[in-house]
PDB file of C-alpha atoms in Angstrom:
ATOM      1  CA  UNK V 904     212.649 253.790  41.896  1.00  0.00           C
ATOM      2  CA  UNK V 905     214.981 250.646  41.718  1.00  0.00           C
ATOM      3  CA  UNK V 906     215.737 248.797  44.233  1.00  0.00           C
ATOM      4  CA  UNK V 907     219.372 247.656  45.379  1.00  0.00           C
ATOM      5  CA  UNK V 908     220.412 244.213  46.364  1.00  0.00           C
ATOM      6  CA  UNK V 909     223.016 241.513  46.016  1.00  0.00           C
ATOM      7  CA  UNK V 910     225.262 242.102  43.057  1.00  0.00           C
ATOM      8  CA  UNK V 911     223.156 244.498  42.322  1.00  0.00           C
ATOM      9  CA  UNK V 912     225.047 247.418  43.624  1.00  0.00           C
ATOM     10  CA  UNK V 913     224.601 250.529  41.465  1.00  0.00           C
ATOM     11  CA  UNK V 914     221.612 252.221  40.233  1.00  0.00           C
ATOM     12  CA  UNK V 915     222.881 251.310  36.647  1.00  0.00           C
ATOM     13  CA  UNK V 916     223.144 247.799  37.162  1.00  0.00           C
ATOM     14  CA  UNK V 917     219.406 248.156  39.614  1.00  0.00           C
ATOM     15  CA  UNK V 918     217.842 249.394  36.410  1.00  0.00           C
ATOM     16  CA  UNK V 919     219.339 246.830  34.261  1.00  0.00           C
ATOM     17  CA  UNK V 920     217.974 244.318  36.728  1.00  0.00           C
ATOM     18  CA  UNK V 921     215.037 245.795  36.441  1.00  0.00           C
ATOM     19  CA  UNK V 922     214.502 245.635  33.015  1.00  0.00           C
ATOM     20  CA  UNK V 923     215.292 241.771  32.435  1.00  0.00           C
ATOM     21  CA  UNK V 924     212.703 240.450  34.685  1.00  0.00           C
ATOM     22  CA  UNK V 925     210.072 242.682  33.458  1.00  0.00           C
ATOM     23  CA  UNK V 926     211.178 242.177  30.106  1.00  0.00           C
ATOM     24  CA  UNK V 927     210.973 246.004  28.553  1.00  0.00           C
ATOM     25  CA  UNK V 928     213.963 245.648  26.436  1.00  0.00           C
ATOM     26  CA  UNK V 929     214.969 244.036  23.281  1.00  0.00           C
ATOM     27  CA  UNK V 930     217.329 242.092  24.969  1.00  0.00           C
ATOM     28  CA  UNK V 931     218.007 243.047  28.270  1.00  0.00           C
ATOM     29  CA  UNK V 932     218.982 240.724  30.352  1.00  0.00           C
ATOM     30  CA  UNK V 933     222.257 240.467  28.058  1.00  0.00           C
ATOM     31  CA  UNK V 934     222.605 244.017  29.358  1.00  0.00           C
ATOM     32  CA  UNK V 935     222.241 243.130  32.489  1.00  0.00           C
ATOM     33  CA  UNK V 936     224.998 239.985  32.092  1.00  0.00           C
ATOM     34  CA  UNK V 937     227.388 241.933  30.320  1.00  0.00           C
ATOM     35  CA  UNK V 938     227.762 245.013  32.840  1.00  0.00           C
ATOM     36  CA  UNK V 939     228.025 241.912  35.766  1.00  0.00           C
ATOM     37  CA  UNK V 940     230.193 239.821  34.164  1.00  0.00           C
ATOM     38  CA  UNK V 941     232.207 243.253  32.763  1.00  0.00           C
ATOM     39  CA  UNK V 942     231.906 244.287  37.008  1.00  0.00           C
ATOM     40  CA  UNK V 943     233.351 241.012  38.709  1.00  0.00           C
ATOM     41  CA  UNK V 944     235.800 239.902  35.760  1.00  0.00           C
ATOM     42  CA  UNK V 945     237.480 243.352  35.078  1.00  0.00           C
ATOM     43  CA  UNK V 946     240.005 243.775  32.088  1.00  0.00           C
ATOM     44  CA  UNK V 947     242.315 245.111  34.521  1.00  0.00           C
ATOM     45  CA  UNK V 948     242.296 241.851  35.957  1.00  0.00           C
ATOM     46  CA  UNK V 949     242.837 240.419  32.149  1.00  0.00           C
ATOM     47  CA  UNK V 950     239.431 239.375  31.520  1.00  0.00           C
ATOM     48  CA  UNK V 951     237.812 239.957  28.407  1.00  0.00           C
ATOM     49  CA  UNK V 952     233.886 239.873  28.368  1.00  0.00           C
ATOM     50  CA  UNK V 953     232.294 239.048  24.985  1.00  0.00           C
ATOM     51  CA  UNK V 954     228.529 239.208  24.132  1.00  0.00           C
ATOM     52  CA  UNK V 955     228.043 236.578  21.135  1.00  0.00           C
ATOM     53  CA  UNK V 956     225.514 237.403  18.108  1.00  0.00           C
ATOM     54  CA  UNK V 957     223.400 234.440  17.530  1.00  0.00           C
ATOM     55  CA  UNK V 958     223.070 233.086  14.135  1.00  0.00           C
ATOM     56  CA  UNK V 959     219.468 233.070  13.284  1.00  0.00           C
ATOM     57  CA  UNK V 960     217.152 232.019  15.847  1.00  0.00           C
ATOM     58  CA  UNK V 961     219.101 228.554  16.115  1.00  0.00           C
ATOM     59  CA  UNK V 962     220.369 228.702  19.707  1.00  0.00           C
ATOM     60  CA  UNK V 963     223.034 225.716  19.336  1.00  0.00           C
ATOM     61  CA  UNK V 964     225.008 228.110  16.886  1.00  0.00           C
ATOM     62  CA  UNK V 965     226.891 229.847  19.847  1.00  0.00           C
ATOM     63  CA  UNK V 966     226.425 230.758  23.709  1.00  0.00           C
ATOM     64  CA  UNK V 967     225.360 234.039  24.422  1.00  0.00           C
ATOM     65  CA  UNK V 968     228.403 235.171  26.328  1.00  0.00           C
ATOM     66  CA  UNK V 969     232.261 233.880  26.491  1.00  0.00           C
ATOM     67  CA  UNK V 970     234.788 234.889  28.828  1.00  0.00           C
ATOM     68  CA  UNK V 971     238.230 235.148  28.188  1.00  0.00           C
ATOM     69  CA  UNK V 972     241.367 235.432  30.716  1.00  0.00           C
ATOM     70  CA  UNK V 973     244.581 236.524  29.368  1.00  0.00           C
ATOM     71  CA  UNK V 974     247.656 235.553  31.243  1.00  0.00           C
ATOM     72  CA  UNK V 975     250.756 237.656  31.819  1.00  0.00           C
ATOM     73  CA  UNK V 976     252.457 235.361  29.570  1.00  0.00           C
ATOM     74  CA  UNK V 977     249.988 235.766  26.593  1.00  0.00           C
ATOM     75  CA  UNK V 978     248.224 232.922  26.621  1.00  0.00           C
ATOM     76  CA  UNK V 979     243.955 233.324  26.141  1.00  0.00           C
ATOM     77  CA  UNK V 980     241.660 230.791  26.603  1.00  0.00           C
ATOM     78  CA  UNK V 981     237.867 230.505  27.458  1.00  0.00           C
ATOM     79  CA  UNK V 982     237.341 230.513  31.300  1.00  0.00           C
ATOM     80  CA  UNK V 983     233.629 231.052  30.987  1.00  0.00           C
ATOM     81  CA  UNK V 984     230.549 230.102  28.940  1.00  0.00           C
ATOM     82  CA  UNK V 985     227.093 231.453  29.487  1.00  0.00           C
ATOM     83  CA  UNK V 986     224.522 229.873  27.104  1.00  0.00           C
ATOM     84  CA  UNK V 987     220.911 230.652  27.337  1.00  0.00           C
ATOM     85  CA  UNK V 988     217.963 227.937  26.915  1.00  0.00           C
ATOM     86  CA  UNK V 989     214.367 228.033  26.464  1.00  0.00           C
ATOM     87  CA  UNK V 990     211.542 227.540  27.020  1.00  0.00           C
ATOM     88  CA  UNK V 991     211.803 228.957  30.655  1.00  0.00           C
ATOM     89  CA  UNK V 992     209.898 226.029  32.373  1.00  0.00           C
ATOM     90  CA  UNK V 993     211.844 222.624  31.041  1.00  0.00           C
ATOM     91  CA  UNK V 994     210.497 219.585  30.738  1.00  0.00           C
ATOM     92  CA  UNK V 995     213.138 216.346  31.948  1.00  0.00           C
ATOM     93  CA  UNK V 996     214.072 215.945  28.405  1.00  0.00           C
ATOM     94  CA  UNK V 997     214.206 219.321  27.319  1.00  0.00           C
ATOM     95  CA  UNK V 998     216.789 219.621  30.221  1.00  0.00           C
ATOM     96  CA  UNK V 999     218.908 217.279  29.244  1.00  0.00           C
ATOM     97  CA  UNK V1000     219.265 218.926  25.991  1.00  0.00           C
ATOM     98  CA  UNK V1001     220.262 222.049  27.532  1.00  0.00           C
ATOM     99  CA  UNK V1002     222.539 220.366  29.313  1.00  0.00           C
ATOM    100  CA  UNK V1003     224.037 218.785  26.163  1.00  0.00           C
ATOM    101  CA  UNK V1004     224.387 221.527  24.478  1.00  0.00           C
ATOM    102  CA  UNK V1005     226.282 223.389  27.732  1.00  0.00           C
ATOM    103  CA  UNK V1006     228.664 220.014  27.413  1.00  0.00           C
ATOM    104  CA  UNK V1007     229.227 220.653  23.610  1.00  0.00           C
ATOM    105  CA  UNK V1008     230.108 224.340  24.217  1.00  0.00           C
ATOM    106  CA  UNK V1009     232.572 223.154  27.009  1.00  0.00           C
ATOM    107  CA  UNK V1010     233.863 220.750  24.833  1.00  0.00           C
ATOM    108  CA  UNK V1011     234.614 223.478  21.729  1.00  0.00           C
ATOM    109  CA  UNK V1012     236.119 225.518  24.586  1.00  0.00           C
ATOM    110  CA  UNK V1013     238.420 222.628  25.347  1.00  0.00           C
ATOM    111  CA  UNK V1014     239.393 221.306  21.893  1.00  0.00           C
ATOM    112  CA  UNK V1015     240.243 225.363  20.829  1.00  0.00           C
ATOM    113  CA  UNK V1016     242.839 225.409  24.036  1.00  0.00           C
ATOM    114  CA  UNK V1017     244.144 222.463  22.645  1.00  0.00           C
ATOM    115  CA  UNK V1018     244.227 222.982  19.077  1.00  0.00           C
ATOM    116  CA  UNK V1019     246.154 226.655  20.126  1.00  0.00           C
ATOM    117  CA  UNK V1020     248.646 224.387  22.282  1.00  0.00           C
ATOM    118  CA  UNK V1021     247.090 225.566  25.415  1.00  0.00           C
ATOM    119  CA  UNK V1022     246.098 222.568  28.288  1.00  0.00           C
ATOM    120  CA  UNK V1023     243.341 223.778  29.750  1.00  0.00           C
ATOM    121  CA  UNK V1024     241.670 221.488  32.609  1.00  0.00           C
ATOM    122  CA  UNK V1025     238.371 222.968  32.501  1.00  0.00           C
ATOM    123  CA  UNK V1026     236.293 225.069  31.361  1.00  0.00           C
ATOM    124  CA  UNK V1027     233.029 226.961  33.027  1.00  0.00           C
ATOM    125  CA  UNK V1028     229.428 227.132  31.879  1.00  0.00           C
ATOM    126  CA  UNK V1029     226.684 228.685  33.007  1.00  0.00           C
ATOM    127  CA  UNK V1030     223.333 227.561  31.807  1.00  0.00           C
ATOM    128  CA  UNK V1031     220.808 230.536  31.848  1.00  0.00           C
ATOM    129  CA  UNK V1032     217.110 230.206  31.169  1.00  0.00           C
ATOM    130  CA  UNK V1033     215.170 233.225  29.903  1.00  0.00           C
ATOM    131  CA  UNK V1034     215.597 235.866  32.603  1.00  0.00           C
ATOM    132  CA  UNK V1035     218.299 236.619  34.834  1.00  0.00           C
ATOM    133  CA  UNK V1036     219.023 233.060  36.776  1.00  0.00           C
ATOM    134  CA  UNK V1037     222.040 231.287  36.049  1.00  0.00           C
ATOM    135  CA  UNK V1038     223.601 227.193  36.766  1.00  0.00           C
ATOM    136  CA  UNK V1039     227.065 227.503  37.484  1.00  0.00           C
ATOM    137  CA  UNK V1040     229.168 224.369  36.315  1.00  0.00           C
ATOM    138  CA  UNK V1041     232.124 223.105  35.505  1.00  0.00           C
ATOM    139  CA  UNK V1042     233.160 221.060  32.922  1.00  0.00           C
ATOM    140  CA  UNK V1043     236.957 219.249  32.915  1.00  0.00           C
ATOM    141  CA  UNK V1044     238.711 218.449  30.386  1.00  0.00           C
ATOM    142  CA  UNK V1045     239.467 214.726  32.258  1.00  0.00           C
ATOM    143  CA  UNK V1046     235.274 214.163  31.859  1.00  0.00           C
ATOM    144  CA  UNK V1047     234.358 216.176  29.414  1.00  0.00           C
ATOM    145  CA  UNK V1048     230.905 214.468  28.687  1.00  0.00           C
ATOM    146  CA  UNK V1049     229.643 215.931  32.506  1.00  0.00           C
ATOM    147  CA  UNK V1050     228.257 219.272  34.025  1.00  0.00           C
ATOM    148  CA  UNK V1051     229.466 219.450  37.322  1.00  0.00           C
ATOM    149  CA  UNK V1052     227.282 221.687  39.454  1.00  0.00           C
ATOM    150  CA  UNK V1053     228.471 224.682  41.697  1.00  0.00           C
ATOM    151  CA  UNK V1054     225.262 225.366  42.912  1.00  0.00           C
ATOM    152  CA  UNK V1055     222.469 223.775  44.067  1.00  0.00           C
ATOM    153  CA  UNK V1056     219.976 225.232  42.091  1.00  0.00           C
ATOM    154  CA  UNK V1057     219.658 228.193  39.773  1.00  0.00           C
ATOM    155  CA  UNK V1058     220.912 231.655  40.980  1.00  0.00           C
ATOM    156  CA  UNK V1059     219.533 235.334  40.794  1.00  0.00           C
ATOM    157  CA  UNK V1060     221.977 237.958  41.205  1.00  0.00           C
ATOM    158  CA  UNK V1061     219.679 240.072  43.482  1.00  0.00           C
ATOM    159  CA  UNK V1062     218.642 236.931  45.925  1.00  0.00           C
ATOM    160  CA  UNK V1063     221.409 234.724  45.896  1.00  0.00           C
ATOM    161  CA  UNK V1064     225.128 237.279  46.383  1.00  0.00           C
ATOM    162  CA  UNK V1065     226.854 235.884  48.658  1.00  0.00           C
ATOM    163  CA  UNK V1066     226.507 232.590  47.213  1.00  0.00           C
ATOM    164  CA  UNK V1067     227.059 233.920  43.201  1.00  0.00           C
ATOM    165  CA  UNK V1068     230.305 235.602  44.811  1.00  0.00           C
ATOM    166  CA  UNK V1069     231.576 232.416  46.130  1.00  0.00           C
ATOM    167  CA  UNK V1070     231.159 231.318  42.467  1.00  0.00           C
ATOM    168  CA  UNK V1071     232.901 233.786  41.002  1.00  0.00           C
ATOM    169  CA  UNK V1072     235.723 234.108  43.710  1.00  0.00           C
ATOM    170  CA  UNK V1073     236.259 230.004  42.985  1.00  0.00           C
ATOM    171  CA  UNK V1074     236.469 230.363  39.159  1.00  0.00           C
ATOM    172  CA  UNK V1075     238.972 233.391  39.810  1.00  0.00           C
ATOM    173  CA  UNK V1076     241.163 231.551  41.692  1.00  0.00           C
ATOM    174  CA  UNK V1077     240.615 227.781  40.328  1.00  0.00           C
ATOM    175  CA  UNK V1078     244.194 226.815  38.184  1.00  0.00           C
ATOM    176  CA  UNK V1079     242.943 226.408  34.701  1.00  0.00           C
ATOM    177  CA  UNK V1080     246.069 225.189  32.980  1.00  0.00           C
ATOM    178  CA  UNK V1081     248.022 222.664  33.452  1.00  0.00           C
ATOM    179  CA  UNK V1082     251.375 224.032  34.250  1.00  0.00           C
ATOM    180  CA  UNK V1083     253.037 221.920  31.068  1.00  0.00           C
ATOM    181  CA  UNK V1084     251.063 224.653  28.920  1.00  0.00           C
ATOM    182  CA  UNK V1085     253.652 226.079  26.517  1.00  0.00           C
ATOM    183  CA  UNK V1086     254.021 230.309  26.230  1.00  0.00           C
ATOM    184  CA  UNK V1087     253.484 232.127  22.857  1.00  0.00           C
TER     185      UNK V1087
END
């Protein structure tokens, strides 16, 4: 039987859980990320979740998950990044590579908005180890070379709710553009 907890709310999303920290699956703690993510930023809401293919076994190629928010007036940009790292335990140095490449996809995030016409003032990553823990940042487009934290530590989506909600109820409501961001 699966146990519920957190944002783990549903038997669905229990056995999901379930299944990325004991590891059964091919992949299934993307499972698990896409039916949260898909849960708490809704296309009705104009949210569009996408799981990214990796190419190769090269984890710098993309993040594992982008998503997009579409505004009533048509504009789309990236509101959040989740990129996975390895190897779960980090060395100091292998951290600070992780956290590079979390800047870098911030910074592609960025330069796209602004290629498109779009200016976007940040951008949000979440750096995930193996598993189901995530590091909720933020990275703006006025320092784009810095992570900043919105969280303390790492978060699991069973154990730490009511803090992961916070998260998600300030990147729903944080202003992304900049209101001199032309319509298309």
């Amino acid at each position: 039987m699966v146990s519920l907890g957190g944002l783990i709310n549903n038997n669905a999303l229990a056995w999901t859980y379930k299944e990325a920290i004991n590891g059964h699956e091919e992949n299934p703690s993307k499972a698990l990320w896409t039916a949260l993510l898909s849960l708490y930023f809704p296309s009705s809401q104009g949210f569009i979740v996408t799981p990214r293919l990796r190419q190769g076994t090269d984890i710098t190629t993309r993040p594992d998950f982008v998503v997009e928010k579409i505004e009533d007036d048509g504009v789309v940009f990236t509101q959040i990044i989740l990129c996975r790292e390895k190897p779960q335990v980090q060395t100091e140095s292998q951290d600070l590579a992780a956290d590079s490449q979390a800047v870098l996809y911030g910074q592609q995030a960025l330069q796209v908005a602004e290629r498109r016409g779009i200016r976007q003032k940040m951008v949000f990553v979440f750096r995930r180890p193996v598993g189901v823990l995530i590091k909720p940042c933020r990275l703006e487009r006025d320092n784009p070379t810095a992570l900043i934290p919105l969280s303390n530590d790492f978060l699991d989506p069973k154990q730490d709710a009511v803090e992961m909600f916070q998260v998600f109820a300030t990147i729903k409501s944080a202003v992304i553009l900049d209101q001199a961001t032309p319509t298309t």
